Amino acid sequence: MGRQRRGTDGQAAPGIRTASAAGARVPPSPGPGRSPDGPQWRALQTGLDGELVLPGDAGYEAGRLPRNLLYAEQAHPEAIAYCTGPDDVAQCVRFTRRYGLRLAVRGGGHCYGAWSSRAPLVVDLSRMTGVRIDGEGHAEIRAGTPLITVYEELARHGVTVPAGSCPTVGLAGLALGGGHGVVSRSYGLTCDSLAGAEVVLPDGRTVYCDEQTEPDLLWALRGAGNGNFGVVTSLRMRTHPATDLTEFRASWPYRDAGTALEHWQDWAFDAPDNLWSHFLLEAPRDSPTADVGGFLLGGGGEDEANRWLDGLLAVTGPASARQVTHRSYLATVRSNAGGETVLARLDEQRFAFTAASQFFDRRLGPQAIRDTLAVLRRVPDGVSAAISFNVLGGAVNRVPADATAFVHRNSRLLAQYYASWPAGGPAEAAVRWVGQVREALRPYTSGHAYQNYRDPELTDWRQAYYGANLPRLERLRVHYDPDRLLDFPQAL
């Protein structure tokens, strides 16, 4: 899921399919790095329908800040371009080629390493929003549309796309790295519903890719498209029924956490596809607990959810608390997104954090569980920390590992290790603790990590994110961006 505390896709819209500029003159390779001056930046502004914000302008300080304030002092772009369409993006691409600048693409700004805010020119897509149903089981969604807006607009038509719970993440950023959430076992990953995309390539051309046109590009975008290959400006998504959801939660005293985790992992993975759940361990405090949360899509509502919970509790022992709530799909995602006013409270979502992830292809044995609980007891003072396990399987695992760029198709669980702290808190200690969790559990993992949870401390990230799909992805990267116009520390 995209939720930070949990770690928790007929005819195209006008201007989408017709945007290809095949045969157009390819701009020259990036220049030697001569920095543009004020008049040249202003010339770029003149050519944009959107807005160019420079240091000293109103809005620059708020605009430069990433969601993750751990990297706030490293985010000082020379300019932020708030684009309104693919023509604006293409103008920015040509500008950066002319002056040999690096370019970063930002939707919701949720990159864990804040790399979408750490480049000379930040191409911000947050004003490129909109959802259009085409009546053929698909929706055209502009790349910067916040996830909660996607849910809201699609729900009016009784449909949805499988995605996470973080309301302000841009749909493109979520989909291009995989995208998992509470209906993934039923409907697959977000990238599995990606049927086509409009892309501004690093040579300045705008193309449309689908299964018939540029199919290799579409393959790469389904799991490896974040900051690679080109700037995605619109996505064509396959939609699915937005049936009611039944949410359930159960808690155990911390002394029973090991037993609960041991039994939950099999119960969750062997459940029917319409049941998804996660297991959350938070750093011990005065009254620590182990928590299971989950959702049942459609089905028998509260009665069926209670029967499944009863089956879990029969092997874990009684829960200290439990709750089951049946609501509409939209009401449920609104509640999990933090309520109806979340988009008006963006500043509250900026804070410092660090995180890592690992996939598990095998069930957790007794020693792995003991090591998990042991490292959680070593959280530094002043740090809020958690370890969460999200169940996979179902539709996610029925896709072959080489059918999309998302290679992690044989995993049972995705774990995230997460730490945050208040301003002035122990950042170095928190980063060190997350690394300790990663190393303590490494022997039990597949060796893979989730590319949507960018981990700046991960040294073997190429293999961890892309596995056996890496050689094909590297060839495509050279094909589409030979001059590395799109570049950051974990760019292919």
Tab-separated table of C-alpha atoms in Angstrom:
chain	number	residue	atom	x	y	z
A	1	MET	CA	0.000	0.000	0.000
A	2	GLY	CA	0.997	3.632	-0.327
A	3	ARG	CA	0.057	4.449	3.258
A	4	GLN	CA	3.224	5.570	4.902
A	5	ARG	CA	2.685	4.105	8.334
A	6	ARG	CA	2.056	0.664	6.798
A	7	GLY	CA	4.252	0.725	3.847
A	8	THR	CA	1.079	0.514	3.339
A	9	ASP	CA	-5.869	0.598	-15.978
A	10	GLY	CA	-11.626	2.050	-26.849
A	11	GLN	CA	-10.549	5.289	-27.781
A	12	ALA	CA	-7.988	7.424	-26.110
A	13	ALA	CA	-8.789	10.892	-24.879
A	14	PRO	CA	-8.286	13.686	-27.435
A	15	GLY	CA	-4.635	14.580	-27.793
A	16	ILE	CA	-3.385	11.233	-26.516
A	17	ARG	CA	-2.976	8.887	-29.480
A	18	THR	CA	-2.446	11.718	-31.954
A	19	ALA	CA	0.462	13.212	-29.986
A	20	SER	CA	3.200	11.090	-31.583
A	21	ALA	CA	5.743	13.146	-33.485
A	22	ALA	CA	7.265	10.350	-35.531
A	23	GLY	CA	9.780	11.701	-37.982
A	24	ALA	CA	10.309	14.933	-36.046
A	25	ARG	CA	13.826	16.290	-35.739
A	26	VAL	CA	15.582	14.830	-32.716
A	27	PRO	CA	17.145	17.541	-30.533
A	28	PRO	CA	20.893	17.433	-29.985
A	29	SER	CA	22.426	15.552	-27.091
A	30	PRO	CA	22.761	17.370	-23.767
A	31	GLY	CA	25.220	20.213	-23.818
A	32	PRO	CA	28.411	20.528	-21.788
A	33	GLY	CA	26.649	21.763	-18.667
A	34	ARG	CA	26.520	25.530	-19.244
A	35	SER	CA	23.960	26.746	-16.754
A	36	PRO	CA	21.086	28.859	-18.076
A	37	ASP	CA	20.881	32.454	-16.867
A	38	GLY	CA	17.857	34.491	-15.829
A	39	PRO	CA	16.773	35.559	-19.330
A	40	GLN	CA	16.996	31.973	-20.548
A	41	TRP	CA	14.856	30.723	-17.672
A	42	ARG	CA	12.361	33.483	-18.449
A	43	ALA	CA	12.350	32.386	-22.092
A	44	LEU	CA	11.338	28.917	-20.925
A	45	GLN	CA	8.571	30.461	-18.853
A	46	THR	CA	7.268	32.304	-21.898
A	47	GLY	CA	6.929	29.047	-23.794
A	48	LEU	CA	4.977	27.260	-21.060
A	49	ASP	CA	1.228	27.236	-20.557
A	50	GLY	CA	1.990	26.394	-16.940
A	51	GLU	CA	4.159	28.216	-14.402
A	52	LEU	CA	7.901	28.337	-13.844
A	53	VAL	CA	8.938	29.094	-10.267
A	54	LEU	CA	12.487	30.243	-9.550
A	55	PRO	CA	14.337	30.782	-6.248
A	56	GLY	CA	13.040	33.948	-4.636
A	57	ASP	CA	9.619	33.658	-6.260
A	58	ALA	CA	6.510	33.307	-4.145
A	59	GLY	CA	5.800	29.633	-3.726
A	60	TYR	CA	9.360	28.456	-4.281
A	61	GLU	CA	10.063	27.483	-0.675
A	62	ALA	CA	6.923	25.387	-0.323
A	63	GLY	CA	7.353	24.011	-3.826
A	64	ARG	CA	10.914	22.833	-3.355
A	65	LEU	CA	10.163	20.787	-0.225
A	66	PRO	CA	9.765	17.028	-0.655
A	67	ARG	CA	7.346	14.986	1.429
A	68	ASN	CA	10.314	13.432	3.216
A	69	LEU	CA	11.914	16.257	5.172
A	70	LEU	CA	14.973	14.114	5.845
A	71	TYR	CA	16.185	15.472	2.486
A	72	ALA	CA	14.811	19.004	2.723
A	73	GLU	CA	18.240	20.638	2.702
A	74	GLN	CA	19.225	18.733	-0.436
A	75	ALA	CA	16.199	19.899	-2.428
A	76	HIS	CA	17.115	23.263	-3.983
A	77	PRO	CA	16.182	23.070	-7.675
A	78	GLU	CA	17.127	25.915	-9.989
A	79	ALA	CA	13.541	25.938	-11.215
A	80	ILE	CA	10.224	24.154	-10.765
A	81	ALA	CA	8.047	23.841	-13.853
A	82	TYR	CA	4.363	23.283	-13.050
A	83	CYS	CA	3.331	21.763	-16.364
A	84	THR	CA	-0.242	21.668	-17.613
A	85	GLY	CA	0.185	19.220	-20.489
A	86	PRO	CA	2.609	17.189	-22.611
A	87	ASP	CA	3.635	20.238	-24.638
A	88	ASP	CA	4.923	21.895	-21.472
A	89	VAL	CA	6.811	18.747	-20.543
A	90	ALA	CA	8.349	18.543	-24.012
A	91	GLN	CA	9.481	22.179	-23.728
A	92	CYS	CA	11.221	21.333	-20.458
A	93	VAL	CA	12.873	18.264	-21.944
A	94	ARG	CA	14.256	20.259	-24.855
A	95	PHE	CA	15.459	22.988	-22.477
A	96	THR	CA	17.359	20.545	-20.291
A	97	ARG	CA	18.953	18.942	-23.360
A	98	ARG	CA	20.079	22.352	-24.585
A	99	TYR	CA	21.824	23.212	-21.316
A	100	GLY	CA	22.920	19.751	-20.186
A	101	LEU	CA	20.799	19.836	-17.036
A	102	ARG	CA	19.364	16.938	-15.093
A	103	LEU	CA	15.595	16.726	-14.972
A	104	ALA	CA	13.434	15.173	-12.257
A	105	VAL	CA	9.783	14.245	-12.651
A	106	ARG	CA	7.443	14.838	-9.713
A	107	GLY	CA	3.809	13.889	-9.312
A	108	GLY	CA	2.792	13.786	-5.655
A	109	GLY	CA	6.399	14.146	-4.473
A	110	HIS	CA	6.329	10.936	-2.439
A	111	CYS	CA	9.668	9.477	-3.535
A	112	TYR	CA	11.180	8.068	-0.336
A	113	GLY	CA	14.615	9.392	-1.318
A	114	ALA	CA	13.109	12.739	-2.411
A	115	TRP	CA	14.844	12.374	-5.787
A	116	SER	CA	11.779	13.765	-7.548
A	117	SER	CA	12.597	17.105	-5.884
A	118	ARG	CA	16.393	17.000	-6.105
A	119	ALA	CA	17.430	18.096	-9.613
A	120	PRO	CA	18.226	21.397	-11.351
A	121	LEU	CA	14.837	21.355	-13.090
A	122	VAL	CA	11.858	19.716	-11.388
A	123	VAL	CA	9.054	18.939	-13.832
A	124	ASP	CA	6.016	18.954	-11.580
A	125	LEU	CA	2.897	17.198	-12.907
A	126	SER	CA	0.602	18.000	-9.981
A	127	ARG	CA	-1.499	20.361	-12.118
A	128	MET	CA	-2.002	17.700	-14.762
A	129	THR	CA	-5.095	16.127	-13.270
A	130	GLY	CA	-8.300	14.640	-14.573
A	131	VAL	CA	-10.160	11.362	-15.005
A	132	ARG	CA	-12.255	10.347	-18.004
A	133	ILE	CA	-14.214	7.106	-18.362
A	134	ASP	CA	-14.294	5.915	-21.956
A	135	GLY	CA	-17.217	3.491	-21.639
A	136	GLU	CA	-15.126	0.489	-22.692
A	137	GLY	CA	-13.906	-0.643	-19.300
A	138	HIS	CA	-11.041	1.854	-19.229
A	139	ALA	CA	-10.280	5.296	-17.862
A	140	GLU	CA	-7.884	7.967	-19.105
A	141	ILE	CA	-6.153	9.462	-16.059
A	142	ARG	CA	-3.685	12.336	-16.194
A	143	ALA	CA	-0.414	11.549	-14.503
A	144	GLY	CA	-0.565	14.007	-11.585
A	145	THR	CA	-4.057	13.098	-10.419
A	146	PRO	CA	-3.974	12.343	-6.673
A	147	LEU	CA	-5.077	8.843	-5.781
A	148	ILE	CA	-8.036	10.007	-3.682
A	149	THR	CA	-9.334	11.990	-6.678
A	150	VAL	CA	-8.973	8.889	-8.872
A	151	TYR	CA	-11.026	6.887	-6.377
A	152	GLU	CA	-13.651	9.631	-6.107
A	153	GLU	CA	-14.121	10.083	-9.845
A	154	LEU	CA	-14.138	6.396	-10.713
A	155	ALA	CA	-16.580	5.589	-7.896
A	156	ARG	CA	-19.169	7.803	-9.570
A	157	HIS	CA	-19.224	5.145	-12.288
A	158	GLY	CA	-19.091	2.183	-9.904
A	159	VAL	CA	-15.511	1.244	-10.814
A	160	THR	CA	-11.984	1.506	-9.419
A	161	VAL	CA	-8.362	0.645	-10.076
A	162	PRO	CA	-6.294	-1.464	-7.663
A	163	ALA	CA	-4.049	0.902	-5.744
A	164	GLY	CA	-2.920	1.976	-2.289
A	165	SER	CA	-4.308	4.122	0.492
A	166	CYS	CA	-2.050	7.207	0.503
A	167	PRO	CA	-4.449	9.886	-0.796
A	168	THR	CA	-1.969	12.406	-2.189
A	169	VAL	CA	0.342	10.123	-4.147
A	170	GLY	CA	0.165	10.808	-7.883
A	171	LEU	CA	-1.316	7.911	-9.821
A	172	ALA	CA	1.615	7.718	-12.256
A	173	GLY	CA	4.210	7.450	-9.511
A	174	LEU	CA	2.264	4.632	-7.891
A	175	ALA	CA	1.445	2.688	-11.068
A	176	LEU	CA	4.858	2.897	-12.720
A	177	GLY	CA	6.612	1.150	-9.826
A	178	GLY	CA	4.031	-1.578	-9.267
A	179	GLY	CA	1.329	-0.334	-6.902
A	180	HIS	CA	-0.259	-2.680	-4.384
A	181	GLY	CA	-3.169	-2.287	-2.003
A	182	VAL	CA	-6.244	-3.775	-0.449
A	183	VAL	CA	-7.764	-5.247	-3.636
A	184	SER	CA	-4.531	-6.415	-5.266
A	185	ARG	CA	-5.216	-10.088	-4.548
A	186	SER	CA	-8.482	-9.712	-6.484
A	187	TYR	CA	-7.488	-7.276	-9.244
A	188	GLY	CA	-3.674	-7.383	-9.373
A	189	LEU	CA	-1.183	-4.543	-9.019
A	190	THR	CA	-1.834	-1.037	-10.288
A	191	CYS	CA	0.673	-1.622	-13.099
A	192	ASP	CA	-1.224	-4.752	-14.156
A	193	SER	CA	-4.176	-2.528	-15.086
A	194	LEU	CA	-2.012	-0.159	-17.134
A	195	ALA	CA	-3.203	-0.601	-20.730
A	196	GLY	CA	-1.460	2.350	-22.359
A	197	ALA	CA	0.379	5.581	-21.665
A	198	GLU	CA	1.264	8.905	-23.223
A	199	VAL	CA	4.989	9.516	-22.796
A	200	VAL	CA	7.296	12.443	-23.556
A	201	LEU	CA	10.547	10.761	-24.531
A	202	PRO	CA	13.982	12.151	-23.641
A	203	ASP	CA	14.487	13.227	-27.270
A	204	GLY	CA	11.479	15.572	-26.959
A	205	ARG	CA	8.958	13.497	-28.922
A	206	THR	CA	5.583	12.565	-27.452
A	207	VAL	CA	4.433	9.023	-28.163
A	208	TYR	CA	1.628	6.711	-27.123
A	209	CYS	CA	2.424	3.150	-26.110
A	210	ASP	CA	0.161	0.145	-25.723
A	211	GLU	CA	0.244	-3.545	-26.609
A	212	GLN	CA	0.334	-2.731	-30.341
A	213	THR	CA	2.414	0.461	-30.411
A	214	GLU	CA	5.754	0.582	-28.569
A	215	PRO	CA	4.892	-2.598	-26.591
A	216	ASP	CA	8.409	-2.818	-25.120
A	217	LEU	CA	7.976	0.633	-23.605
A	218	LEU	CA	4.648	-0.387	-22.071
A	219	TRP	CA	6.292	-3.519	-20.656
A	220	ALA	CA	9.000	-1.413	-19.022
A	221	LEU	CA	6.536	1.114	-17.609
A	222	ARG	CA	4.680	-1.680	-15.825
A	223	GLY	CA	7.000	-1.740	-12.845
A	224	ALA	CA	10.132	0.226	-13.796
A	225	GLY	CA	8.814	3.502	-15.192
A	226	ASN	CA	9.548	5.847	-12.307
A	227	GLY	CA	12.219	8.260	-13.538
A	228	ASN	CA	13.222	5.966	-16.414
A	229	PHE	CA	12.507	5.894	-20.178
A	230	GLY	CA	10.487	9.129	-20.382
A	231	VAL	CA	7.933	11.364	-18.684
A	232	VAL	CA	4.513	9.708	-18.497
A	233	THR	CA	1.811	12.354	-18.816
A	234	SER	CA	-1.353	10.247	-19.045
A	235	LEU	CA	-2.309	6.661	-18.283
A	236	ARG	CA	-4.998	4.467	-19.768
A	237	MET	CA	-6.168	2.170	-16.979
A	238	ARG	CA	-8.361	-0.896	-17.062
A	239	THR	CA	-11.142	-0.505	-14.467
A	240	HIS	CA	-12.739	-3.010	-12.097
A	241	PRO	CA	-15.998	-3.141	-10.084
A	242	ALA	CA	-15.929	-0.982	-6.935
A	243	THR	CA	-17.972	-3.336	-4.769
A	244	ASP	CA	-18.463	-2.841	-1.033
A	245	LEU	CA	-15.577	-3.457	1.360
A	246	THR	CA	-15.700	-4.950	4.825
A	247	GLU	CA	-12.842	-3.776	7.005
A	248	PHE	CA	-11.658	-5.843	9.951
A	249	ARG	CA	-9.096	-5.313	12.691
A	250	ALA	CA	-7.823	-7.394	15.588
A	251	SER	CA	-5.171	-6.753	18.247
A	252	TRP	CA	-3.188	-8.963	20.588
A	253	PRO	CA	-1.066	-8.099	23.618
A	254	TYR	CA	2.563	-7.745	22.603
A	255	ARG	CA	3.504	-10.899	24.500
A	256	ASP	CA	1.412	-12.840	21.956
A	257	ALA	CA	2.876	-11.073	18.897
A	258	GLY	CA	5.077	-13.986	17.832
A	259	THR	CA	2.255	-16.518	17.974
A	260	ALA	CA	-0.112	-14.177	16.154
A	261	LEU	CA	2.420	-13.489	13.365
A	262	GLU	CA	3.249	-17.185	12.973
A	263	HIS	CA	-0.377	-18.143	12.350
A	264	TRP	CA	-1.487	-14.993	10.528
A	265	GLN	CA	0.992	-15.455	7.655
A	266	ASP	CA	-0.540	-18.784	6.569
A	267	TRP	CA	-4.108	-17.685	7.256
A	268	ALA	CA	-3.664	-14.566	5.122
A	269	PHE	CA	-1.832	-16.168	2.190
A	270	ASP	CA	-4.239	-19.134	1.960
A	271	ALA	CA	-7.357	-16.944	2.165
A	272	PRO	CA	-9.515	-16.374	-0.940
A	273	ASP	CA	-8.428	-13.648	-3.337
A	274	ASN	CA	-11.023	-11.166	-2.078
A	275	LEU	CA	-9.427	-11.088	1.390
A	276	TRP	CA	-6.331	-8.951	1.896
A	277	SER	CA	-4.603	-8.197	5.194
A	278	HIS	CA	-1.464	-6.863	6.828
A	279	PHE	CA	0.284	-7.466	10.149
A	280	LEU	CA	1.641	-4.426	12.006
A	281	LEU	CA	4.198	-4.366	14.803
A	282	GLU	CA	4.954	-1.000	16.357
A	283	ALA	CA	7.876	-0.259	18.631
A	284	PRO	CA	7.063	-1.264	22.200
A	285	ARG	CA	5.695	1.548	24.321
A	286	ASP	CA	3.528	1.568	27.451
A	287	SER	CA	0.948	-0.886	26.081
A	288	PRO	CA	2.291	-2.269	22.802
A	289	THR	CA	0.145	-4.507	20.639
A	290	ALA	CA	0.339	-6.600	17.507
A	291	ASP	CA	-2.344	-5.634	15.016
A	292	VAL	CA	-3.951	-7.292	12.023
A	293	GLY	CA	-5.984	-5.188	9.636
A	294	GLY	CA	-7.652	-6.240	6.445
A	295	PHE	CA	-10.439	-5.946	3.922
A	296	LEU	CA	-12.939	-8.292	2.335
A	297	LEU	CA	-14.045	-7.249	-1.153
A	298	GLY	CA	-17.724	-7.953	-1.839
A	299	GLY	CA	-18.667	-11.354	-0.474
A	300	GLY	CA	-20.758	-11.864	2.621
A	301	GLY	CA	-19.991	-8.624	4.425
A	302	GLU	CA	-19.627	-8.555	8.197
A	303	ASP	CA	-20.787	-12.148	8.694
A	304	GLU	CA	-18.153	-13.538	6.367
A	305	ALA	CA	-15.428	-11.277	7.772
A	306	ASN	CA	-16.283	-12.392	11.307
A	307	ARG	CA	-16.099	-16.044	10.257
A	308	TRP	CA	-12.606	-15.497	8.840
A	309	LEU	CA	-11.506	-13.659	11.973
A	310	ASP	CA	-12.905	-16.451	14.149
A	311	GLY	CA	-10.779	-18.915	12.192
A	312	LEU	CA	-7.653	-16.854	12.830
A	313	LEU	CA	-8.370	-16.376	16.509
A	314	ALA	CA	-8.949	-20.083	16.927
A	315	VAL	CA	-5.221	-20.664	16.332
A	316	THR	CA	-3.698	-17.424	17.676
A	317	GLY	CA	-5.681	-17.225	20.888
A	318	PRO	CA	-8.198	-14.504	21.796
A	319	ALA	CA	-7.676	-10.941	20.619
A	320	SER	CA	-7.655	-8.047	23.043
A	321	ALA	CA	-9.779	-6.057	20.584
A	322	ARG	CA	-11.578	-6.656	17.293
A	323	GLN	CA	-13.728	-4.593	14.955
A	324	VAL	CA	-15.618	-5.289	11.723
A	325	THR	CA	-17.177	-2.535	9.589
A	326	HIS	CA	-19.026	-2.866	6.265
A	327	ARG	CA	-19.123	0.219	4.020
A	328	SER	CA	-19.193	1.241	0.397
A	329	TYR	CA	-15.910	1.101	-1.499
A	330	LEU	CA	-15.587	4.881	-1.574
A	331	ALA	CA	-16.475	5.358	2.093
A	332	THR	CA	-13.807	2.823	3.028
A	333	VAL	CA	-11.002	4.367	0.975
A	334	ARG	CA	-11.957	7.823	2.225
A	335	SER	CA	-11.732	6.646	5.814
A	336	ASN	CA	-8.348	4.996	5.280
A	337	ALA	CA	-7.056	8.064	3.461
A	338	GLY	CA	-7.616	10.211	6.531
A	339	GLY	CA	-10.996	11.776	5.843
A	340	GLU	CA	-12.468	14.130	3.297
A	341	THR	CA	-10.234	17.158	3.946
A	342	VAL	CA	-6.900	15.426	3.440
A	343	LEU	CA	-6.011	17.301	0.239
A	344	ALA	CA	-6.328	20.592	2.117
A	345	ARG	CA	-3.758	19.470	4.705
A	346	LEU	CA	-0.734	18.759	2.556
A	347	ASP	CA	1.736	20.462	4.893
A	348	GLU	CA	0.794	17.981	7.628
A	349	GLN	CA	2.089	15.177	5.413
A	350	ARG	CA	5.633	16.550	5.331
A	351	PHE	CA	7.852	14.997	7.972
A	352	ALA	CA	11.172	13.208	8.231
A	353	PHE	CA	11.244	9.444	7.848
A	354	THR	CA	13.327	6.552	6.593
A	355	ALA	CA	12.215	3.160	5.360
A	356	ALA	CA	13.325	-0.092	3.764
A	357	SER	CA	11.484	-3.046	2.268
A	358	GLN	CA	12.038	-6.730	1.575
A	359	PHE	CA	10.076	-9.510	-0.112
A	360	PHE	CA	9.661	-12.957	1.446
A	361	ASP	CA	9.115	-15.955	-0.819
A	362	ARG	CA	8.879	-18.403	2.116
A	363	ARG	CA	6.872	-18.347	5.310
A	364	LEU	CA	8.583	-16.860	8.343
A	365	GLY	CA	10.013	-19.570	10.563
A	366	PRO	CA	10.354	-19.348	14.353
A	367	GLN	CA	13.862	-17.843	14.212
A	368	ALA	CA	12.830	-15.195	11.683
A	369	ILE	CA	9.955	-14.183	13.948
A	370	ARG	CA	12.226	-14.043	16.996
A	371	ASP	CA	14.716	-11.892	15.095
A	372	THR	CA	11.911	-9.567	13.991
A	373	LEU	CA	10.704	-9.015	17.545
A	374	ALA	CA	14.260	-8.664	18.879
A	375	VAL	CA	15.263	-5.891	16.464
A	376	LEU	CA	12.010	-4.053	17.137
A	377	ARG	CA	12.974	-3.823	20.795
A	378	ARG	CA	16.111	-1.871	19.822
A	379	VAL	CA	14.359	1.208	18.416
A	380	PRO	CA	16.285	4.361	19.455
A	381	ASP	CA	14.742	6.803	21.897
A	382	GLY	CA	12.777	9.566	20.208
A	383	VAL	CA	11.942	7.447	17.137
A	384	SER	CA	8.520	6.110	16.162
A	385	ALA	CA	9.027	2.840	14.322
A	386	ALA	CA	7.085	-0.053	12.884
A	387	ILE	CA	7.487	-3.280	10.962
A	388	SER	CA	4.616	-4.244	8.719
A	389	PHE	CA	3.950	-7.317	6.600
A	390	ASN	CA	1.519	-7.112	3.664
A	391	VAL	CA	0.195	-10.349	2.200
A	392	LEU	CA	0.603	-10.963	-1.532
A	393	GLY	CA	-0.598	-13.910	-3.603
A	394	GLY	CA	-3.842	-14.144	-5.551
A	395	ALA	CA	-3.958	-12.150	-8.786
A	396	VAL	CA	-0.555	-10.579	-8.061
A	397	ASN	CA	1.232	-13.919	-8.198
A	398	ARG	CA	-0.638	-15.337	-11.186
A	399	VAL	CA	1.188	-12.937	-13.536
A	400	PRO	CA	4.459	-14.429	-14.871
A	401	ALA	CA	7.571	-12.696	-13.551
A	402	ASP	CA	8.674	-11.675	-17.049
A	403	ALA	CA	5.245	-10.523	-18.277
A	404	THR	CA	5.843	-7.046	-16.832
A	405	ALA	CA	8.883	-5.249	-15.440
A	406	PHE	CA	7.578	-6.002	-11.926
A	407	VAL	CA	9.478	-9.195	-11.176
A	408	HIS	CA	8.316	-9.971	-7.619
A	409	ARG	CA	5.607	-12.490	-8.528
A	410	ASN	CA	6.559	-15.415	-6.307
A	411	SER	CA	6.481	-13.653	-2.946
A	412	ARG	CA	4.200	-14.390	-0.033
A	413	LEU	CA	4.850	-11.191	1.906
A	414	LEU	CA	6.143	-7.659	1.406
A	415	ALA	CA	7.664	-6.143	4.538
A	416	GLN	CA	8.366	-2.490	5.249
A	417	TYR	CA	10.553	-1.186	8.074
A	418	TYR	CA	9.697	2.383	8.903
A	419	ALA	CA	10.969	5.067	11.294
A	420	SER	CA	10.058	8.718	11.780
A	421	TRP	CA	10.999	11.413	14.280
A	422	PRO	CA	10.082	14.998	15.166
A	423	ALA	CA	12.050	18.000	13.968
A	424	GLY	CA	15.536	17.910	15.440
A	425	GLY	CA	15.149	14.241	16.327
A	426	PRO	CA	17.702	11.423	16.026
A	427	ALA	CA	17.806	11.046	12.243
A	428	GLU	CA	21.099	9.144	12.089
A	429	ALA	CA	19.982	6.681	14.755
A	430	ALA	CA	16.710	6.072	12.920
A	431	VAL	CA	18.457	5.426	9.591
A	432	ARG	CA	20.876	3.100	11.346
A	433	TRP	CA	18.019	1.156	12.984
A	434	VAL	CA	16.228	0.598	9.672
A	435	GLY	CA	19.496	-0.741	8.267
A	436	GLN	CA	19.794	-3.093	11.230
A	437	VAL	CA	16.327	-4.486	10.543
A	438	ARG	CA	17.199	-4.999	6.873
A	439	GLU	CA	20.357	-6.910	7.780
A	440	ALA	CA	18.745	-8.947	10.565
A	441	LEU	CA	15.998	-10.259	8.271
A	442	ARG	CA	18.039	-10.528	5.057
A	443	PRO	CA	18.738	-14.293	5.515
A	444	TYR	CA	15.014	-15.025	5.344
A	445	THR	CA	14.143	-12.873	2.320
A	446	SER	CA	14.179	-13.404	-1.446
A	447	GLY	CA	16.852	-10.714	-1.800
A	448	HIS	CA	14.359	-8.414	-3.514
A	449	ALA	CA	13.023	-4.989	-2.440
A	450	TYR	CA	10.083	-2.895	-3.604
A	451	GLN	CA	11.061	-0.250	-6.150
A	452	ASN	CA	8.227	2.066	-5.100
A	453	TYR	CA	9.820	2.256	-1.649
A	454	ARG	CA	13.110	3.756	-2.853
A	455	ASP	CA	15.811	2.972	-0.313
A	456	PRO	CA	18.864	5.279	-0.635
A	457	GLU	CA	20.852	3.013	1.689
A	458	LEU	CA	20.372	-0.077	-0.498
A	459	THR	CA	23.599	-0.903	-2.341
A	460	ASP	CA	22.375	-3.823	-4.483
A	461	TRP	CA	19.228	-1.997	-5.599
A	462	ARG	CA	19.432	-2.966	-9.289
A	463	GLN	CA	19.105	-6.667	-8.571
A	464	ALA	CA	16.841	-6.115	-5.572
A	465	TYR	CA	14.296	-4.045	-7.526
A	466	TYR	CA	14.369	-5.753	-10.919
A	467	GLY	CA	15.874	-9.237	-10.573
A	468	ALA	CA	15.909	-11.305	-13.757
A	469	ASN	CA	14.209	-8.481	-15.702
A	470	LEU	CA	17.218	-6.186	-15.251
A	471	PRO	CA	19.099	-6.985	-18.515
A	472	ARG	CA	16.046	-6.262	-20.685
A	473	LEU	CA	15.344	-3.066	-18.767
A	474	GLU	CA	18.924	-1.854	-19.175
A	475	ARG	CA	18.746	-2.401	-22.939
A	476	LEU	CA	15.501	-0.446	-23.149
A	477	ARG	CA	16.950	2.339	-21.028
A	478	VAL	CA	19.817	2.754	-23.494
A	479	HIS	CA	17.369	2.684	-26.391
A	480	TYR	CA	15.027	5.356	-25.041
A	481	ASP	CA	17.460	7.540	-23.088
A	482	PRO	CA	21.006	6.992	-24.372
A	483	ASP	CA	22.176	10.363	-23.011
A	484	ARG	CA	20.694	9.770	-19.535
A	485	LEU	CA	18.672	12.949	-19.527
A	486	LEU	CA	16.608	11.339	-16.781
A	487	ASP	CA	19.076	10.486	-14.067
A	488	PHE	CA	19.187	10.048	-10.301
A	489	PRO	CA	21.145	7.737	-7.964
A	490	GLN	CA	18.830	4.772	-8.585
A	491	ALA	CA	17.982	5.384	-12.241
A	492	LEU	CA	18.456	2.349	-14.456
